[in-house]
């Protein structure tokens, strides 16, 4: 059983939802990434999505693009990201780590070489934003051959046929993008998310995480009542951006703990 | 005369290993909608008739093929003919594609169009058709380019478009493209994205090629009328590659005609300051398609350089990647300095001020014509006029302006 699957099963037994924070590897400084990952776990993260910086993050909004630019300015490559995961694994062998990024840095290494190296580093899943299922047969195969979960996106506009295509390839969980637009966009319509999730969950047969537009404990809690996992990215990056040096981990911890409380809150 | 069937791309937009649909799930339905709309339009006689009508009466087609006699005599070798896309309305081949895409937008009920632009030529063409068809238009342009191309920014504004400066990344064409994609994914139900070149996710490389292929189809008729036969070689500059595909496409099955694409070598391939994706890049994935890219060892896209803003792009259309690998077309490079020399030669010998992009194609003709026999024929796509380049040329040539 994959670490991701085990995590979801454990949470399900406790009737809890997963919190999946996203940070960009190397932002604001490569030395801070592993301490930040531990801080995320200490404040309630169940799975970590670690962004691999790319020069042209077309599907991301300005916040995550800036994080990518800061990391690239410090020379963070995909191989360096894998080293960070391996360092994290020295002290944490439980929390699943999912790499999230774009195809080109992976293809520059080579999909098969990357998959083997990612497994060796202790990566559990990989989400390539610009690999839709129709271009992913080889990628998904390389992932499976190395015991990695290929994670796919679904959107409000995805047809039933597309949900079925994703179901063929996906393992671990699927990531439902809760609104049209790029990461960090403003509006979030919980009602429409709630209407769509049961159908998707039934079709894909793996847990469904929801992200894009989740900014506070309240929206995180509302999403947790309809989805299996809550993904928060841009809001955390903003916190990193706004924190004075030396306070980054503490402030991110406070934010993530607050999101955790929102997700676990059982009032109403 | 040989004529080999050529029917790429496949149903999912692949030219061999290149092309495809490498975008986030959020954009897939919009691309599927566009693919279906275009599949219907390209078989619709009314759509085709209207496109032809617009090309004739609004753009001014067919554009002539012109025998550059003084230039040819000066070189003393092959005869050089110019396909005069510079005489089109708005001064370049870009308008052919913009008319086609604006007609598609109207057919799909989209009232808002967006575009990316580098030098501003595609932005001006998009703003032009938006005015012509009564659509709202937003043009994304890197803030560096906004500064360098002030005249085109003014043109777009005059035509009623909003110009949105892009501050991210290198603040040039590729970043404008990223930003236009973000706008599209956010406003997909009301908005049509007019891509300016034969790159991007399927079906863009195909539909832009189809709208531009009028260039080569006209040449197929014009060359025999003018000189009794087809050319020995067709030469065109390649940035994203739309003018080159436009003139190559009709000639692909005629294997006796050499197809030569000319990339920007900038300050020289060896300096690393160039924009020659096919000649010096490696296959990868960017902007929705797999193609040759200028990238570092870690797969990050690198900044490019060319004297010509229209060639200053780190990728290239996937069909060119395929034509290169298959050997059907050859790709060469021309430096900034060679392009400038060709620019001046055409000005003084023929009274034609070419765009700096097109000057790259002219430069390669100047390079190979002298060693060719006098009965050989070179057809050069003069893709645009050079009015927009006055300041760059004055600065680089040390001419006070």
Tab-separated table of N, CA and C in Angstrom, chain A residues 53-62 65 69 72 75-78 103-105 107-109 129-135 153-159 162 166 177 179-182 185 212, chain B residues 12 14 19-29 167-170 174-175 177-179 181-183 185-189 283-288 290 293 295-302:
chain	number	residue	atom	x	y	z
A	53	UNK	N	10.286	24.340	-8.913
A	53	UNK	CA	10.248	25.622	-9.624
A	53	UNK	C	10.451	25.465	-11.135
A	54	UNK	N	9.727	26.291	-11.891
A	54	UNK	CA	9.846	26.288	-13.353
A	54	UNK	C	9.789	27.728	-13.836
A	55	UNK	N	10.537	27.998	-14.884
A	55	UNK	CA	10.635	29.366	-15.412
A	55	UNK	C	9.310	29.890	-15.969
A	56	UNK	N	8.439	28.993	-16.442
A	56	UNK	CA	7.214	29.425	-17.113
A	56	UNK	C	5.980	28.703	-16.561
A	57	UNK	N	5.624	29.011	-15.302
A	57	UNK	CA	4.510	28.281	-14.665
A	57	UNK	C	3.148	28.798	-15.123
A	58	UNK	N	2.765	28.352	-16.315
A	58	UNK	CA	1.616	28.882	-17.028
A	58	UNK	C	0.289	28.732	-16.284
A	59	UNK	N	0.161	27.669	-15.477
A	59	UNK	CA	-1.127	27.419	-14.815
A	59	UNK	C	-1.184	28.048	-13.430
A	60	UNK	N	-0.121	28.727	-13.025
A	60	UNK	CA	-0.098	29.334	-11.703
A	60	UNK	C	-0.328	30.827	-11.776
A	61	UNK	N	-0.846	31.361	-10.679
A	61	UNK	CA	-1.033	32.795	-10.571
A	61	UNK	C	0.264	33.472	-10.170
A	62	UNK	N	0.200	34.802	-9.999
A	62	UNK	CA	1.418	35.570	-9.711
A	62	UNK	C	2.119	35.165	-8.413
A	65	UNK	N	4.101	32.008	-9.049
A	65	UNK	CA	5.163	32.342	-10.006
A	65	UNK	C	6.314	33.080	-9.303
A	69	UNK	N	10.207	32.060	-9.095
A	69	UNK	CA	11.317	32.951	-9.488
A	69	UNK	C	12.338	33.087	-8.369
A	72	UNK	N	14.333	29.834	-8.313
A	72	UNK	CA	15.247	29.717	-9.462
A	72	UNK	C	16.433	30.663	-9.312
A	75	UNK	N	19.075	29.050	-7.724
A	75	UNK	CA	19.650	27.901	-8.430
A	75	UNK	C	19.018	26.563	-8.109
A	76	UNK	N	17.741	26.549	-7.720
A	76	UNK	CA	17.109	25.282	-7.333
A	76	UNK	C	16.673	24.495	-8.580
A	77	UNK	N	17.269	23.336	-8.765
A	77	UNK	CA	16.934	22.452	-9.884
A	77	UNK	C	16.098	21.283	-9.363
A	78	UNK	N	15.575	20.486	-10.291
A	78	UNK	CA	14.804	19.308	-9.898
A	78	UNK	C	15.651	18.355	-9.052
A	103	UNK	N	6.193	19.775	-16.910
A	103	UNK	CA	6.802	18.657	-17.618
A	103	UNK	C	8.278	18.890	-17.965
A	104	UNK	N	8.633	20.120	-18.353
A	104	UNK	CA	9.946	20.268	-18.978
A	104	UNK	C	11.140	19.937	-18.076
A	105	UNK	N	11.159	20.374	-16.800
A	105	UNK	CA	12.297	19.970	-15.964
A	105	UNK	C	12.391	18.453	-15.808
A	107	UNK	N	11.318	16.206	-18.113
A	107	UNK	CA	11.780	15.636	-19.385
A	107	UNK	C	13.257	15.915	-19.619
A	108	UNK	N	13.763	17.024	-19.045
A	108	UNK	CA	15.189	17.329	-19.203
A	108	UNK	C	16.035	16.271	-18.487
A	109	UNK	N	15.520	15.756	-17.359
A	109	UNK	CA	16.213	14.668	-16.653
A	109	UNK	C	15.929	13.343	-17.359
A	129	UNK	N	1.560	19.364	-13.917
A	129	UNK	CA	0.428	20.222	-14.253
A	129	UNK	C	0.094	20.158	-15.744
A	130	UNK	N	1.117	20.116	-16.593
A	130	UNK	CA	0.852	20.142	-18.039
A	130	UNK	C	0.960	18.765	-18.698
A	131	UNK	N	0.721	17.725	-17.918
A	131	UNK	CA	0.497	16.376	-18.468
A	131	UNK	C	-0.961	15.995	-18.246
A	132	UNK	N	-1.859	16.356	-19.155
A	132	UNK	CA	-3.224	15.850	-19.017
A	132	UNK	C	-3.220	14.346	-19.332
A	133	UNK	N	-4.282	13.633	-18.976
A	133	UNK	CA	-4.247	12.167	-19.133
A	133	UNK	C	-3.912	11.715	-20.552
A	134	UNK	N	-4.379	12.447	-21.583
A	134	UNK	CA	-4.125	11.967	-22.951
A	134	UNK	C	-2.655	12.018	-23.352
A	135	UNK	N	-1.828	12.758	-22.601
A	135	UNK	CA	-0.392	12.803	-22.916
A	135	UNK	C	0.415	12.070	-21.841
A	153	UNK	N	-5.154	16.308	-12.168
A	153	UNK	CA	-6.095	17.400	-11.900
A	153	UNK	C	-7.442	17.103	-12.554
A	154	UNK	N	-8.506	17.544	-11.904
A	154	UNK	CA	-9.816	17.612	-12.543
A	154	UNK	C	-10.377	19.005	-12.278
A	155	UNK	N	-11.269	19.450	-13.139
A	155	UNK	CA	-11.765	20.820	-13.042
A	155	UNK	C	-13.290	20.821	-13.152
A	156	UNK	N	-13.922	21.935	-12.757
A	156	UNK	CA	-15.382	22.015	-12.874
A	156	UNK	C	-15.856	21.758	-14.300
A	157	UNK	N	-14.991	22.056	-15.263
A	157	UNK	CA	-15.365	21.904	-16.670
A	157	UNK	C	-15.046	20.509	-17.221
A	158	UNK	N	-14.455	19.627	-16.397
A	158	UNK	CA	-14.111	18.286	-16.895
A	158	UNK	C	-15.385	17.481	-17.158
A	159	UNK	N	-15.466	16.903	-18.344
A	159	UNK	CA	-16.631	16.091	-18.689
A	159	UNK	C	-16.532	14.718	-18.028
A	162	UNK	N	-13.760	12.703	-19.389
A	162	UNK	CA	-12.419	13.056	-18.893
A	162	UNK	C	-12.212	12.514	-17.489
A	166	UNK	N	-9.083	10.032	-16.368
A	166	UNK	CA	-8.244	10.213	-15.187
A	166	UNK	C	-8.334	8.975	-14.294
A	177	UNK	N	-9.652	21.027	-8.979
A	177	UNK	CA	-9.425	22.468	-9.007
A	177	UNK	C	-10.780	23.135	-8.858
A	179	UNK	N	-12.117	26.047	-8.977
A	179	UNK	CA	-12.669	27.142	-9.768
A	179	UNK	C	-11.875	27.311	-11.041
A	180	UNK	N	-12.483	28.059	-11.974
A	180	UNK	CA	-11.763	28.364	-13.198
A	180	UNK	C	-10.670	29.365	-12.871
A	181	UNK	N	-9.593	29.310	-13.562
A	181	UNK	CA	-8.548	30.289	-13.333
A	181	UNK	C	-7.255	29.633	-12.912
A	182	UNK	N	-6.388	30.439	-12.354
A	182	UNK	CA	-5.067	29.972	-11.974
A	182	UNK	C	-5.000	29.878	-10.459
A	185	UNK	N	-6.476	32.424	-7.259
A	185	UNK	CA	-7.623	33.240	-7.633
A	185	UNK	C	-8.542	33.438	-6.439
A	212	UNK	N	-7.326	25.463	-4.852
A	212	UNK	CA	-7.523	26.729	-5.581
A	212	UNK	C	-8.546	27.581	-4.815
B	12	UNK	N	-4.978	13.966	-32.576
B	12	UNK	CA	-4.722	14.641	-31.295
B	12	UNK	C	-3.640	15.713	-31.407
B	14	UNK	N	-0.590	15.653	-33.080
B	14	UNK	CA	0.828	15.293	-33.041
B	14	UNK	C	1.440	15.302	-34.435
B	19	UNK	N	4.181	18.508	-30.920
B	19	UNK	CA	2.811	19.019	-30.842
B	19	UNK	C	2.098	18.487	-29.614
B	20	UNK	N	0.813	18.135	-29.774
B	20	UNK	CA	0.045	17.600	-28.659
B	20	UNK	C	-0.682	18.677	-27.864
B	21	UNK	N	-1.174	18.259	-26.699
B	21	UNK	CA	-1.959	19.157	-25.840
B	21	UNK	C	-1.396	19.093	-24.427
B	22	UNK	N	-0.337	19.844	-24.167
B	22	UNK	CA	0.301	19.819	-22.857
B	22	UNK	C	-0.145	21.036	-22.051
B	23	UNK	N	-1.363	20.950	-21.541
B	23	UNK	CA	-1.898	22.049	-20.729
B	23	UNK	C	-2.574	21.453	-19.503
B	24	UNK	N	-2.817	22.328	-18.523
B	24	UNK	CA	-3.534	21.895	-17.328
B	24	UNK	C	-4.971	21.548	-17.692
B	25	UNK	N	-5.555	20.672	-16.898
B	25	UNK	CA	-6.926	20.201	-17.123
B	25	UNK	C	-7.912	21.348	-17.305
B	26	UNK	N	-7.655	22.463	-16.608
B	26	UNK	CA	-8.567	23.600	-16.659
B	26	UNK	C	-8.734	24.152	-18.077
B	27	UNK	N	-7.742	23.972	-18.949
B	27	UNK	CA	-7.819	24.515	-20.307
B	27	UNK	C	-8.356	23.514	-21.328
B	28	UNK	N	-8.386	22.238	-20.937
B	28	UNK	CA	-8.748	21.189	-21.898
B	28	UNK	C	-10.123	21.412	-22.534
B	29	UNK	N	-11.156	21.719	-21.732
B	29	UNK	CA	-12.478	21.886	-22.370
B	29	UNK	C	-12.501	23.038	-23.377
B	167	UNK	N	4.575	41.937	-16.094
B	167	UNK	CA	5.765	42.222	-15.277
B	167	UNK	C	6.486	40.964	-14.822
B	168	UNK	N	5.955	39.792	-15.170
B	168	UNK	CA	6.556	38.562	-14.632
B	168	UNK	C	7.663	38.039	-15.535
B	169	UNK	N	8.488	37.143	-14.977
B	169	UNK	CA	9.534	36.470	-15.742
B	169	UNK	C	10.494	37.440	-16.392
B	170	UNK	N	10.780	37.218	-17.680
B	170	UNK	CA	11.733	38.065	-18.388
B	170	UNK	C	11.043	39.280	-19.007
B	174	UNK	N	7.448	35.431	-24.189
B	174	UNK	CA	7.022	34.175	-23.562
B	174	UNK	C	6.194	34.445	-22.313
B	175	UNK	N	6.502	35.527	-21.609
B	175	UNK	CA	5.752	35.866	-20.406
B	175	UNK	C	4.383	36.428	-20.759
B	177	UNK	N	2.740	35.419	-23.319
B	177	UNK	CA	1.983	34.217	-23.664
B	177	UNK	C	1.456	33.531	-22.400
B	178	UNK	N	2.318	33.406	-21.371
B	178	UNK	CA	1.871	32.813	-20.095
B	178	UNK	C	0.671	33.578	-19.551
B	179	UNK	N	0.759	34.909	-19.591
B	179	UNK	CA	-0.282	35.746	-19.001
B	179	UNK	C	-1.582	35.656	-19.809
B	181	UNK	N	-2.558	33.052	-21.477
B	181	UNK	CA	-3.121	31.740	-21.128
B	181	UNK	C	-3.882	31.830	-19.804
B	182	UNK	N	-3.334	32.589	-18.848
B	182	UNK	CA	-3.987	32.723	-17.539
B	182	UNK	C	-5.302	33.464	-17.667
B	183	UNK	N	-5.316	34.506	-18.487
B	183	UNK	CA	-6.555	35.229	-18.739
B	183	UNK	C	-7.575	34.270	-19.348
B	185	UNK	N	-7.834	30.987	-19.243
B	185	UNK	CA	-8.344	29.941	-18.347
B	185	UNK	C	-9.339	30.537	-17.351
B	186	UNK	N	-9.171	31.822	-17.035
B	186	UNK	CA	-10.061	32.477	-16.073
B	186	UNK	C	-11.367	32.922	-16.735
B	187	UNK	N	-11.298	33.321	-18.006
B	187	UNK	CA	-12.469	33.915	-18.682
B	187	UNK	C	-12.917	33.105	-19.890
B	188	UNK	N	-12.766	31.801	-19.765
B	188	UNK	CA	-12.851	30.947	-20.942
B	188	UNK	C	-14.237	30.964	-21.600
B	189	UNK	N	-15.288	31.242	-20.839
B	189	UNK	CA	-16.615	31.157	-21.449
B	189	UNK	C	-16.901	32.351	-22.372
B	283	UNK	N	14.455	19.055	-27.668
B	283	UNK	CA	13.015	18.869	-27.493
B	283	UNK	C	12.599	18.962	-26.021
B	284	UNK	N	11.431	19.532	-25.802
B	284	UNK	CA	10.869	19.656	-24.458
B	284	UNK	C	9.423	20.097	-24.567
B	285	UNK	N	8.856	20.512	-23.441
B	285	UNK	CA	7.442	20.894	-23.409
B	285	UNK	C	7.300	22.320	-22.886
B	286	UNK	N	6.694	23.177	-23.681
B	286	UNK	CA	6.433	24.556	-23.261
B	286	UNK	C	5.201	25.069	-24.007
B	287	UNK	N	4.418	25.893	-23.315
B	287	UNK	CA	3.277	26.558	-23.940
B	287	UNK	C	2.363	25.576	-24.669
B	288	UNK	N	2.172	24.409	-24.053
B	288	UNK	CA	1.148	23.504	-24.544
B	288	UNK	C	1.553	22.526	-25.615
B	290	UNK	N	4.935	19.922	-27.425
B	290	UNK	CA	6.309	19.423	-27.384
B	290	UNK	C	6.994	19.890	-28.653
B	293	UNK	N	13.237	23.505	-27.854
B	293	UNK	CA	13.253	24.650	-26.941
B	293	UNK	C	14.673	25.051	-26.599
B	295	UNK	N	16.748	25.831	-23.667
B	295	UNK	CA	16.606	25.546	-22.243
B	295	UNK	C	17.967	25.220	-21.660
B	296	UNK	N	18.063	25.370	-20.336
B	296	UNK	CA	19.331	25.005	-19.700
B	296	UNK	C	19.315	23.517	-19.347
B	297	UNK	N	20.390	23.032	-18.727
B	297	UNK	CA	20.515	21.602	-18.444
B	297	UNK	C	19.429	21.124	-17.482
B	298	UNK	N	18.823	22.055	-16.728
B	298	UNK	CA	17.783	21.682	-15.773
B	298	UNK	C	16.370	21.821	-16.333
B	299	UNK	N	16.280	22.099	-17.635
B	299	UNK	CA	14.955	22.198	-18.238
B	299	UNK	C	14.269	23.530	-17.995
B	300	UNK	N	15.011	24.538	-17.531
B	300	UNK	CA	14.428	25.877	-17.410
B	300	UNK	C	14.598	26.594	-18.753
B	301	UNK	N	13.569	27.347	-19.144
B	301	UNK	CA	13.606	28.051	-20.422
B	301	UNK	C	14.557	29.241	-20.292
B	302	UNK	N	15.418	29.431	-21.283
B	302	UNK	CA	16.390	30.514	-21.156
B	302	UNK	C	15.979	31.717	-22.001
